[in-house]
Amino acid sequence: MNPAQARVLPGTSKRGGKAEPFGSRNARYTWRKITNVVMLTLTGAATGLAIVPLIWITVYVTMQGSRFLNLAFLTQLPTPVGVPGGGVVHAIVGTGIVVAIACAIAIPIAVAGAFFAADHPNSPLGIAIRFGTDVLSGIPSIVIGIFAYTLIVLPQRHFSAFSGGVALAIIMLPLVLRTTEEMLKLVPRNLREGSLALGASNWKTSVQVLLPAALNGVVTGIMLAIARAAGEAAPMLFTAFGSTGLNTDLDQPTATLPHTIYIYAMSPFKDWQDKAWAAALMLIVLVLGLNILARALTWWRARQMGLNY
Amino acid sequence: MLATKPSERLSMFTRALENNPQENVTTTTNIKMRVQNLNFYYGTFRAIADVTMDIPENRITAIIGSSGCGKSTLLRTLNRMGELVAHTRTQGTVLLDGENIYDRNMDVVLVRRRVGMVFQRPNPFPKPIFDNVAYGPRLLGVRGQELEQIVEQSLRDAALWDEVKDKLHESGLALSGGQQQRLCVARAIAIKPEVILMDEPCAALDPIATYKIEELMLTLRSAYTIVIVTHNMQQAARVSDFTAFMNMNPQRAGVLVEFGPTKQIFTNPTKPETEDYITGRFG
């Protein structure tokens, strides 16, 4: 190739056989500017559209729900239909219990499984864990509800908070496992090697070095899983079922917020429909509050440790 | 500089060699580790080919050579860190006090307790300074006052104590790069290993921090056997007692070209390849 030709760089136009310098303002330059502005506008508009539902839902639920949200709603049991006042304390407590059971079951299994999968990504079991959890996270929650129903409710012949917890645990398991695994993989390899080089076993390395370094991400993953599980109504239909009174017995049917919203919203009574809005607001506030709390805790901890990656 | 003859350019190491406080190092000492016919494979690619070398006790052995010639890989075979990478295979033997560390009955955890390591990038754990140094001893079950003594002594030996004694409970990540690397040295010597492997320990450090690490190596030499991989030939000339020069063979596998006392390698190498590399005339 002749050197004079080689100097004509791609993207520069030739006029009278001379290459335009890169900095010149020509038609191509203008075209690029226009394309850039158009694309920026489009992506910006898409971003705006993406957050519209979030803002809309939050504002609407807050407007509708806040009218009926009061201390009695948070602390009292439901009153019979037609009697004014009363609240959903039974559902708030019930959601807390069912989610706590789900966490107790899902988190240890998910975190331990994530350690294995992150440590042995190419082993048959590691591949099986990843594939299995991916499939599991795609199963509709109502199917998981029927599964828990068949597994626990049918043999026991009664609905229970425990069976609801198991159903939610199955929903949380893949979410927590996969986020934990990803977070563990993000821990710099030289931290792991530093520990192993001191004669630490894989187990010690995981617990003492990898988990603390990945904790922020792991906690975020758990929070997202809780938020997802706490909002599930479908599996509750077959498991925790619901109750009208306060129940703290794990072996008894228990009301939960999403299930209560479902029952109240579908009811013909104006009073119940109003309470459904308030309960929906309650659920959003609970999940949001939990998220903020977790983020604040992990942020504080990261500062303490001087974590900067 | 480039116009000078190789023999003259060797003299650029004179000052470094003069600063090297080696005393009678070439006199025989015990051989701490023996590498025999070692081959290392990443998948089907042979990264190390038939390396045989002896690492003398209480001496600093430097491994030099161009990038990608397998220096770090060789170093990592000495405490079985190489096998942490998937699909690798080691062939041959590495004897530590006469015992093959690749023996079926050898526990890799015990090997790494005896052969410690300092990495290229300082890698303190995201824990307080104290806990960083205490990490190894705690694994061995040391607790209480004994643990505190070990932490203090290790930090003193790593020439870091005076700088951190008032902030032992601050994160190790809050220290400067050079301090972090000395913290990693303290962490390594806290379990009293017999050998310390250093993989380009000064590559991420400024000259002052580098100087401190080099001084540290020289003081540690009396108690430990040190093997250091370095790109910095001045550094090899300044601190090491023995030097191994590695290069790639035509199949791109790392081979040991020459091993000998540092002074000899830098002033009177026997292989032309070594002289080419040291004088900057290779490739």
Coordinates of C-alpha atoms in Angstrom, one line a residue:
Chain A
M1 CA 0.0 0.0 0.0
N2 CA 1.2 3.5 -0.8
P3 CA 2.0 5.5 2.3
A4 CA 0.0 8.6 1.1
Q5 CA -3.1 6.4 0.8
A6 CA -2.5 4.8 4.1
R7 CA -2.7 8.2 5.8
V8 CA -6.4 8.7 4.8
L9 CA -8.0 7.6 8.0
P10 CA -11.4 6.0 8.2
G11 CA -14.0 8.6 9.0
T12 CA -12.4 11.5 7.2
S13 CA -13.8 12.6 3.9
K14 CA -11.6 13.5 1.0
R15 CA -12.0 16.7 -0.9
G16 CA -9.9 17.3 -3.9
G17 CA -7.8 14.3 -3.0
K18 CA -6.9 15.8 0.4
A19 CA -7.9 14.2 3.7
E20 CA -9.9 16.3 6.1
P21 CA -8.3 16.7 9.5
F22 CA -10.2 15.0 12.3
G23 CA -11.1 18.3 14.0
S24 CA -12.8 19.9 11.0
R25 CA -16.5 20.9 11.1
N26 CA -18.0 19.3 8.0
A27 CA -21.3 17.6 7.2
R28 CA -20.2 14.4 8.9
Y29 CA -19.4 16.3 12.0
T30 CA -22.9 17.9 12.1
W31 CA -24.5 14.5 11.4
R32 CA -22.6 13.0 14.3
K33 CA -23.7 15.8 16.6
I34 CA -27.3 15.2 15.6
T35 CA -27.1 11.5 16.1
N36 CA -25.7 11.9 19.5
V37 CA -28.4 14.3 20.6
V38 CA -31.2 12.1 19.2
M39 CA -29.8 9.0 20.9
L40 CA -29.3 10.7 24.2
T41 CA -32.9 11.9 24.1
L42 CA -34.1 8.5 23.3
T43 CA -32.2 6.7 26.1
G44 CA -33.1 9.5 28.5
A45 CA -36.8 9.1 27.6
A46 CA -36.6 5.3 28.1
T47 CA -35.0 5.8 31.5
G48 CA -37.9 8.2 32.4
L49 CA -40.5 5.7 31.2
A50 CA -38.8 3.0 33.3
I51 CA -39.2 4.9 36.5
V52 CA -42.7 6.2 35.8
P53 CA -44.4 3.0 37.1
L54 CA -42.4 3.1 40.3
I55 CA -43.3 6.7 41.0
W56 CA -46.9 6.2 39.9
I57 CA -47.5 3.2 42.1
T58 CA -45.8 4.7 45.1
V59 CA -47.6 8.0 44.8
Y60 CA -51.0 6.4 44.1
V61 CA -50.8 3.9 46.9
T62 CA -49.6 6.5 49.3
M63 CA -52.4 8.8 48.4
Q64 CA -55.0 6.1 48.7
G65 CA -53.6 4.3 51.7
S66 CA -52.5 7.2 53.9
R67 CA -56.2 8.3 54.2
F68 CA -56.9 5.1 56.2
L69 CA -53.6 4.5 57.8
N70 CA -53.7 5.3 61.5
L71 CA -52.4 3.9 64.8
A72 CA -55.5 1.7 65.2
F73 CA -54.8 0.2 61.8
L74 CA -51.4 -0.9 62.9
T75 CA -52.3 -2.1 66.4
Q76 CA -55.8 -3.5 66.3
L77 CA -57.4 -6.6 65.1
P78 CA -60.1 -6.4 62.4
T79 CA -63.6 -5.5 63.5
P80 CA -66.6 -7.3 62.1
V81 CA -67.9 -6.0 58.8
G82 CA -69.8 -2.8 59.2
V83 CA -68.2 -1.9 62.6
P84 CA -65.9 1.0 62.0
G85 CA -62.2 1.0 63.2
G86 CA -60.0 -2.0 63.6
G87 CA -56.7 -2.8 61.9
V88 CA -54.5 -5.5 60.4
V89 CA -52.0 -6.2 63.2
H90 CA -52.6 -9.9 62.7
A91 CA -51.4 -9.6 59.1
I92 CA -48.4 -7.5 60.0
V93 CA -47.3 -10.0 62.6
G94 CA -48.1 -12.9 60.3
T95 CA -46.0 -11.5 57.5
G96 CA -43.1 -11.0 60.0
I97 CA -43.4 -14.6 61.2
V98 CA -43.7 -16.2 57.8
V99 CA -40.8 -14.2 56.3
A100 CA -38.7 -15.0 59.4
I101 CA -39.3 -18.7 58.9
A102 CA -38.4 -18.3 55.2
C103 CA -35.2 -16.5 56.0
A104 CA -34.2 -19.1 58.6
I105 CA -34.6 -21.9 56.1
A106 CA -33.4 -20.2 52.9
I107 CA -30.4 -18.0 53.9
P108 CA -28.2 -20.7 55.4
I109 CA -28.8 -23.1 52.6
A110 CA -28.4 -20.4 49.9
V111 CA -25.2 -18.9 51.3
A112 CA -23.6 -22.3 51.9
G113 CA -24.6 -23.4 48.4
A114 CA -23.3 -20.2 47.0
F115 CA -19.9 -20.8 48.6
F116 CA -19.7 -24.2 47.1
A117 CA -20.8 -23.0 43.6
A118 CA -18.3 -20.1 43.7
D119 CA -15.5 -22.3 45.0
H120 CA -16.1 -25.2 42.5
P121 CA -17.7 -23.5 39.5
N122 CA -16.8 -26.3 37.1
S123 CA -17.6 -29.3 39.3
P124 CA -20.7 -31.3 38.3
L125 CA -22.4 -30.2 41.6
G126 CA -21.5 -26.6 41.0
I127 CA -23.0 -26.7 37.5
A128 CA -26.1 -28.4 38.9
I129 CA -26.5 -25.8 41.6
R130 CA -26.4 -23.0 39.1
F131 CA -28.7 -24.6 36.6
G132 CA -31.1 -25.8 39.3
T133 CA -31.4 -22.4 40.9
D134 CA -31.9 -20.7 37.5
V135 CA -34.7 -23.0 36.7
L136 CA -36.2 -22.7 40.2
S137 CA -36.2 -18.9 40.0
G138 CA -38.3 -19.2 36.9
I139 CA -41.0 -21.3 38.5
P140 CA -44.3 -19.3 39.1
S141 CA -44.9 -18.7 42.8
I142 CA -48.3 -20.3 42.6
V143 CA -46.7 -23.6 41.6
I144 CA -44.4 -23.3 44.5
G145 CA -47.5 -22.7 46.7
I146 CA -49.1 -25.9 45.5
F147 CA -45.8 -27.7 46.1
A148 CA -45.6 -26.6 49.7
Y149 CA -49.3 -27.5 50.0
T150 CA -48.7 -31.0 48.8
L151 CA -45.5 -31.4 50.9
I152 CA -46.7 -30.0 54.2
V153 CA -50.4 -29.0 54.3
L154 CA -51.9 -32.2 52.9
P155 CA -50.0 -34.6 55.3
Q156 CA -50.7 -32.3 58.2
R157 CA -54.3 -31.8 57.1
H158 CA -54.2 -28.1 58.1
F159 CA -52.8 -24.8 56.9
S160 CA -49.9 -23.3 58.9
A161 CA -47.5 -20.4 59.1
F162 CA -44.7 -22.9 58.7
S163 CA -45.9 -24.2 55.4
G164 CA -46.1 -20.5 54.2
G165 CA -42.5 -20.0 55.4
V166 CA -41.4 -23.1 53.4
A167 CA -43.1 -21.8 50.2
L168 CA -41.4 -18.4 50.6
A169 CA -38.1 -20.0 51.4
I170 CA -38.2 -21.9 48.1
I171 CA -38.9 -18.5 46.4
M172 CA -36.0 -16.8 48.2
L173 CA -33.5 -19.6 47.8
P174 CA -32.4 -19.1 44.2
L175 CA -32.4 -15.3 44.5
V176 CA -30.1 -15.3 47.6
L177 CA -27.9 -18.1 46.2
R178 CA -27.2 -16.5 42.9
T179 CA -26.6 -13.0 44.2
T180 CA -24.3 -14.4 46.9
E181 CA -22.4 -16.5 44.4
E182 CA -21.9 -13.5 42.1
M183 CA -20.8 -11.3 45.1
L184 CA -18.3 -14.0 46.2
K185 CA -16.9 -14.2 42.7
L186 CA -16.3 -10.4 42.7
V187 CA -14.1 -10.6 45.8
P188 CA -10.5 -10.0 44.5
R189 CA -8.8 -13.3 43.9
N190 CA -5.7 -12.1 45.7
L191 CA -7.6 -11.8 49.0
R192 CA -8.6 -15.5 48.7
E193 CA -5.0 -16.4 47.8
G194 CA -3.7 -14.3 50.7
S195 CA -5.7 -16.4 53.1
L196 CA -4.9 -19.7 51.5
A197 CA -1.2 -18.8 51.5
L198 CA -1.3 -18.6 55.3
G199 CA -2.4 -22.2 55.5
A200 CA -6.1 -21.5 55.9
S201 CA -8.5 -24.1 54.7
N202 CA -11.1 -23.3 52.0
W203 CA -13.8 -23.2 54.6
K204 CA -11.9 -20.7 56.9
T205 CA -11.1 -18.6 53.9
S206 CA -14.7 -18.5 52.9
V207 CA -16.0 -17.6 56.3
Q208 CA -13.2 -15.3 57.5
V209 CA -12.3 -13.4 54.4
L210 CA -14.7 -13.9 51.5
L211 CA -17.9 -13.5 53.4
P212 CA -17.0 -10.3 55.2
A213 CA -15.6 -8.8 51.9
A214 CA -18.8 -9.8 50.0
L215 CA -21.2 -9.1 52.9
N216 CA -22.6 -5.8 51.5
G217 CA -23.7 -7.5 48.3
V218 CA -24.9 -10.6 50.1
V219 CA -27.1 -8.5 52.4
T220 CA -28.5 -6.6 49.5
G221 CA -29.4 -9.8 47.8
I222 CA -31.1 -11.1 50.9
M223 CA -33.1 -7.8 51.2
L224 CA -34.3 -8.1 47.6
A225 CA -35.3 -11.7 48.2
I226 CA -37.2 -10.7 51.3
A227 CA -38.9 -7.9 49.5
R228 CA -40.0 -10.3 46.8
A229 CA -41.1 -13.0 49.3
A230 CA -43.0 -10.6 51.6
G231 CA -45.1 -9.5 48.7
E232 CA -46.2 -13.0 47.5
A233 CA -50.0 -13.6 47.8
A234 CA -50.4 -16.6 45.6
P235 CA -48.5 -19.2 47.6
M236 CA -50.2 -18.0 50.8
L237 CA -53.6 -19.1 49.4
F238 CA -52.5 -22.8 49.8
T239 CA -50.2 -22.5 52.9
A240 CA -50.5 -19.8 55.5
F241 CA -54.1 -19.4 54.3
G242 CA -55.1 -16.5 56.5
S243 CA -56.8 -15.9 59.8
T244 CA -59.0 -13.2 61.3
G245 CA -57.3 -13.2 64.7
L246 CA -53.7 -12.7 65.9
N247 CA -51.8 -16.0 65.6
T248 CA -48.2 -16.6 66.8
D249 CA -48.4 -20.4 66.6
L250 CA -46.2 -21.6 63.7
D251 CA -48.5 -24.6 63.3
Q252 CA -51.7 -22.6 62.8
P253 CA -53.1 -20.7 59.8
T254 CA -51.8 -17.1 59.7
A255 CA -52.8 -13.9 58.0
T256 CA -50.2 -12.1 55.9
L257 CA -50.3 -8.7 54.4
P258 CA -50.4 -9.6 50.7
H259 CA -53.1 -12.2 51.3
T260 CA -55.1 -9.7 53.4
I261 CA -54.8 -7.2 50.6
Y262 CA -56.1 -9.8 48.2
I263 CA -59.1 -10.7 50.3
Y264 CA -59.9 -7.1 51.3
A265 CA -59.5 -5.7 47.8
M266 CA -61.8 -8.4 46.3
S267 CA -64.5 -7.9 48.9
P268 CA -67.7 -6.0 48.3
F269 CA -67.3 -3.8 51.4
K270 CA -66.0 -0.2 51.0
D271 CA -64.4 -0.4 54.4
W272 CA -62.3 -3.5 53.5
Q273 CA -61.3 -2.0 50.1
D274 CA -60.0 1.1 51.9
K275 CA -58.1 -1.1 54.3
A276 CA -56.6 -2.9 51.4
W277 CA -55.0 0.3 50.2
A278 CA -53.7 1.0 53.7
A279 CA -52.3 -2.5 53.9
A280 CA -50.6 -2.1 50.5
L281 CA -49.0 1.1 51.7
M282 CA -47.9 -0.8 54.8
L283 CA -46.3 -3.5 52.8
I284 CA -44.4 -1.0 50.6
V285 CA -43.2 0.9 53.7
L286 CA -42.0 -2.3 55.4
V287 CA -40.0 -3.5 52.4
L288 CA -38.6 0.0 51.7
G289 CA -37.7 0.5 55.4
L290 CA -36.0 -2.9 55.5
N291 CA -34.0 -2.0 52.4
I292 CA -32.9 1.4 53.7
L293 CA -31.9 -0.1 57.1
A294 CA -29.8 -2.8 55.4
R295 CA -28.1 -0.4 53.2
A296 CA -27.3 1.9 56.0
L297 CA -25.9 -0.9 58.1
T298 CA -23.7 -2.2 55.3
W299 CA -22.6 1.3 54.4
W300 CA -21.6 1.9 58.0
R301 CA -19.7 -1.4 58.1
A302 CA -17.9 -0.8 54.9
R303 CA -16.7 2.6 56.2
Q304 CA -15.5 0.9 59.4
M305 CA -13.5 -1.6 57.4
G306 CA -12.2 0.9 54.9
L307 CA -13.6 -1.2 52.1
N308 CA -13.0 0.6 48.9
Y309 CA -13.6 -1.9 46.1
Chain B
M1 CA 23.8 4.4 27.0
L2 CA 22.7 2.2 24.2
A3 CA 25.9 2.7 22.3
T4 CA 28.0 1.3 25.0
K5 CA 29.4 -2.2 24.8
P6 CA 27.7 -5.0 26.8
S7 CA 30.8 -5.5 29.0
E8 CA 30.6 -1.8 29.9
R9 CA 26.9 -1.9 30.5
L10 CA 27.4 -4.7 33.0
S11 CA 29.1 -2.0 35.1
M12 CA 25.7 -0.3 35.7
F13 CA 25.1 -3.0 38.3
T14 CA 28.4 -2.4 40.0
R15 CA 27.0 0.1 42.5
A16 CA 24.0 -2.1 43.2
L17 CA 26.3 -5.1 43.8
E18 CA 28.5 -3.0 46.1
N19 CA 25.5 -2.1 48.1
N20 CA 24.5 -5.7 48.5
P21 CA 25.7 -6.7 52.0
Q22 CA 26.2 -10.3 51.1
E23 CA 28.7 -12.0 53.4
N24 CA 30.3 -15.2 52.3
V25 CA 27.1 -16.2 50.7
T26 CA 28.7 -18.5 48.2
T27 CA 30.0 -20.7 51.0
T28 CA 27.9 -23.8 51.2
T29 CA 24.7 -23.6 53.3
N30 CA 21.9 -26.1 53.6
I31 CA 19.7 -26.6 50.7
K32 CA 16.2 -25.7 51.9
M33 CA 14.2 -26.5 48.8
R34 CA 15.1 -28.6 45.8
V35 CA 13.2 -28.2 42.6
Q36 CA 13.7 -31.3 40.4
N37 CA 12.6 -31.7 36.8
L38 CA 9.6 -29.5 37.4
N39 CA 7.0 -29.1 34.6
F40 CA 3.8 -27.1 35.0
Y41 CA 0.9 -27.1 32.6
Y42 CA -2.0 -24.7 32.1
G43 CA -4.3 -27.1 30.3
T44 CA -2.2 -28.5 27.5
F45 CA 0.2 -25.5 27.5
R46 CA 3.5 -26.2 29.2
A47 CA 4.4 -23.0 31.1
I48 CA 7.5 -24.5 32.9
A49 CA 9.8 -27.0 31.3
D50 CA 12.2 -29.2 33.3
V51 CA 13.3 -26.7 35.9
T52 CA 15.9 -28.0 38.3
M53 CA 17.3 -25.7 40.9
D54 CA 18.4 -25.7 44.6
I55 CA 17.3 -22.9 47.0
P56 CA 19.8 -22.4 49.8
E57 CA 18.7 -21.8 53.3
N58 CA 18.9 -18.3 54.9
R59 CA 19.7 -16.8 51.6
I60 CA 17.8 -14.6 49.2
T61 CA 17.3 -16.1 45.8
A62 CA 16.0 -13.9 43.0
I63 CA 14.3 -15.1 39.9
I64 CA 14.6 -12.8 37.0
G65 CA 13.6 -13.0 33.4
S66 CA 11.3 -11.4 30.8
S67 CA 7.5 -11.1 31.2
G68 CA 5.6 -14.3 30.7
C69 CA 8.6 -16.6 31.0
G70 CA 7.1 -18.4 34.0
K71 CA 8.8 -16.7 36.9
S72 CA 5.7 -16.3 39.0
T73 CA 4.4 -19.7 37.9
L74 CA 7.6 -21.3 39.2
L75 CA 7.4 -19.4 42.4
R76 CA 3.8 -20.5 42.9
T77 CA 4.7 -24.1 42.5
L78 CA 6.9 -23.8 45.6
N79 CA 3.9 -23.6 48.0
R80 CA 1.3 -25.2 45.7
M81 CA -0.5 -22.0 44.9
G82 CA -0.3 -22.9 41.2
E83 CA -2.9 -25.6 41.6
L84 CA -5.6 -23.0 42.7
V85 CA -6.0 -22.2 39.0
A86 CA -8.4 -24.6 37.3
H87 CA -7.0 -27.2 34.8
T88 CA -3.4 -27.0 35.9
R89 CA -1.0 -29.9 36.3
T90 CA 2.3 -30.2 38.0
Q91 CA 4.9 -32.8 37.2
G92 CA 8.2 -33.4 39.0
T93 CA 9.2 -32.9 42.6
V94 CA 9.8 -30.0 44.9
L95 CA 11.6 -31.1 48.1
L96 CA 11.2 -29.1 51.2
D97 CA 13.8 -30.3 53.7
G98 CA 13.9 -33.5 51.7
E99 CA 10.2 -34.1 51.6
N100 CA 8.3 -33.9 48.4
I101 CA 5.5 -31.2 48.8
Y102 CA 3.6 -32.8 45.9
D103 CA 3.6 -36.2 47.6
R104 CA 0.1 -37.8 47.9
N105 CA 0.3 -37.8 51.7
M106 CA 1.4 -34.2 52.0
D107 CA -1.3 -31.8 53.3
V108 CA -1.3 -28.6 51.2
V109 CA -2.3 -26.6 54.3
L110 CA 0.8 -27.7 56.1
V111 CA 3.0 -26.9 53.1
R112 CA 1.6 -23.3 53.0
R113 CA 2.2 -22.9 56.7
R114 CA 5.9 -23.7 56.2
V115 CA 6.2 -21.7 52.9
G116 CA 4.5 -18.3 53.2
M117 CA 3.9 -15.8 50.5
V118 CA 3.8 -12.1 49.8
F119 CA 2.0 -11.0 46.6
Q120 CA 2.6 -8.4 43.9
R121 CA -0.3 -6.2 45.0
P122 CA -0.6 -5.7 48.7
N123 CA -3.6 -7.7 49.7
P124 CA -4.5 -7.0 53.4
F125 CA -7.8 -8.4 54.5
P126 CA -10.6 -5.9 55.0
K127 CA -10.1 -6.3 58.7
P128 CA -8.3 -4.3 61.4
I129 CA -4.5 -4.2 61.3
F130 CA -4.3 -6.4 64.4
D131 CA -6.7 -9.0 62.9
N132 CA -4.7 -9.1 59.7
V133 CA -1.5 -10.2 61.5
A134 CA -3.4 -12.4 64.0
Y135 CA -5.2 -14.2 61.2
G136 CA -2.5 -16.9 60.7
P137 CA -1.8 -17.5 64.4
R138 CA -5.5 -17.7 65.2
L139 CA -5.9 -20.5 62.7
L140 CA -3.3 -22.4 64.7
G141 CA -5.3 -21.8 67.9
V142 CA -3.1 -19.0 69.4
R143 CA -5.2 -16.8 71.7
G144 CA -4.9 -14.1 74.3
Q145 CA -1.6 -12.6 75.5
E146 CA 0.5 -14.9 73.4
L147 CA -1.4 -13.7 70.3
E148 CA -0.8 -10.1 71.2
Q149 CA 2.9 -10.8 71.6
I150 CA 3.1 -12.5 68.3
V151 CA 1.3 -9.6 66.5
E152 CA 3.6 -7.0 68.1
Q153 CA 6.8 -9.0 67.3
S154 CA 5.7 -9.7 63.7
L155 CA 4.9 -6.0 63.2
R156 CA 8.3 -5.1 64.7
D157 CA 10.1 -7.6 62.5
A158 CA 8.3 -6.1 59.5
A159 CA 9.4 -2.6 60.6
L160 CA 5.9 -1.4 60.8
W161 CA 5.2 -1.4 64.6
D162 CA 6.1 2.2 65.3
E163 CA 3.8 3.4 62.5
V164 CA 0.7 1.4 63.5
K165 CA 1.0 0.7 67.2
D166 CA -1.6 3.4 68.0
K167 CA -4.1 2.3 65.4
L168 CA -4.1 -1.5 65.5
H169 CA -7.9 -1.4 65.3
E170 CA -8.1 0.6 62.2
S171 CA -8.6 -1.2 58.9
G172 CA -5.5 -2.6 57.1
L173 CA -6.9 -1.0 54.0
A174 CA -6.4 2.5 55.5
L175 CA -2.6 2.2 55.3
S176 CA -0.5 3.4 52.4
G177 CA 0.6 0.9 49.7
G178 CA 4.1 0.5 51.2
Q179 CA 2.7 0.0 54.7
Q180 CA 0.1 -2.4 53.4
Q181 CA 2.9 -4.5 51.8
R182 CA 4.9 -4.5 55.1
L183 CA 1.6 -5.5 56.8
C184 CA 1.4 -8.4 54.4
V185 CA 5.0 -9.4 55.3
A186 CA 4.1 -9.2 59.0
R187 CA 1.1 -11.3 58.4
A188 CA 3.2 -13.9 56.6
I189 CA 5.9 -14.1 59.3
A190 CA 3.4 -14.2 62.1
I191 CA 3.0 -18.0 61.6
K192 CA 6.8 -18.4 61.5
P193 CA 7.2 -20.0 58.1
E194 CA 10.5 -21.4 57.0
V195 CA 10.4 -20.0 53.5
I196 CA 8.9 -16.7 52.3
L197 CA 8.0 -16.4 48.6
M198 CA 7.8 -12.9 47.3
D199 CA 6.1 -12.3 43.9
E200 CA 7.3 -8.9 42.7
P201 CA 6.6 -7.4 46.1
C202 CA 7.7 -3.9 45.1
A203 CA 6.0 -3.7 41.7
A204 CA 3.2 -1.6 43.0
L205 CA 5.3 0.5 45.4
D206 CA 7.2 3.8 45.1
P207 CA 11.0 3.9 45.5
I208 CA 11.0 4.8 49.2
A209 CA 8.6 2.0 50.1
T210 CA 10.7 -0.3 47.8
Y211 CA 13.8 0.6 49.8
K212 CA 12.0 -0.3 53.0
I213 CA 10.9 -3.6 51.7
E214 CA 14.4 -4.4 50.5
E215 CA 15.9 -3.5 53.9
L216 CA 13.3 -5.7 55.5
M217 CA 14.3 -8.6 53.3
L218 CA 17.9 -8.3 54.3
T219 CA 17.1 -8.3 58.0
L220 CA 14.7 -11.3 57.5
R221 CA 17.4 -13.3 55.7
S222 CA 19.0 -14.6 58.9
A223 CA 15.8 -16.2 60.0
Y224 CA 14.1 -17.2 56.8
T225 CA 14.8 -18.5 53.3
I226 CA 13.5 -15.9 50.8
V227 CA 12.7 -16.4 47.1
I228 CA 11.8 -13.3 45.2
V229 CA 10.6 -12.8 41.7
T230 CA 11.5 -9.4 40.4
H231 CA 11.5 -7.4 37.1
N232 CA 13.8 -4.9 38.6
M233 CA 17.3 -6.2 38.0
Q234 CA 18.9 -3.5 40.1
Q235 CA 16.8 -4.9 42.9
A236 CA 18.0 -8.4 42.3
A237 CA 21.6 -7.1 42.3
R238 CA 21.0 -5.1 45.5
V239 CA 19.4 -7.7 47.7
S240 CA 19.8 -11.3 46.4
D241 CA 22.5 -13.8 47.1
F242 CA 21.7 -16.1 44.3
T243 CA 20.0 -15.3 41.0
A244 CA 18.1 -17.6 38.7
F245 CA 17.6 -16.4 35.1
M246 CA 14.6 -17.8 33.2
N247 CA 13.7 -17.5 29.6
M248 CA 11.2 -18.9 27.2
N249 CA 12.2 -21.8 24.9
P250 CA 10.9 -21.8 21.3
Q251 CA 7.7 -23.5 22.5
R252 CA 7.2 -20.5 24.9
A253 CA 7.7 -22.7 28.0
G254 CA 9.8 -21.2 30.8
V255 CA 13.2 -22.8 31.2
L256 CA 15.9 -22.1 33.7
V257 CA 18.9 -20.7 31.8
E258 CA 21.4 -20.0 34.5
F259 CA 21.6 -20.2 38.3
G260 CA 24.4 -18.9 40.4
P261 CA 25.7 -16.4 42.9
T262 CA 24.3 -13.0 42.1
K263 CA 27.7 -11.4 41.6
Q264 CA 28.7 -13.9 39.1
I265 CA 25.4 -13.7 37.1
F266 CA 25.6 -9.9 36.9
T267 CA 29.3 -9.6 36.2
N268 CA 30.4 -12.8 34.5
P269 CA 27.4 -14.8 33.2
T270 CA 28.4 -18.0 31.5
K271 CA 25.5 -18.1 29.1
P272 CA 25.2 -15.5 26.3
E273 CA 21.4 -15.4 26.8
T274 CA 21.9 -14.2 30.3
E275 CA 24.4 -11.5 29.3
D276 CA 22.0 -10.3 26.5
Y277 CA 19.1 -10.0 29.0
I278 CA 21.2 -8.3 31.7
T279 CA 22.7 -5.8 29.3
G280 CA 19.3 -5.1 27.7
R281 CA 20.3 -6.4 24.3
F282 CA 17.9 -9.3 24.1
G283 CA 14.9 -9.8 21.8

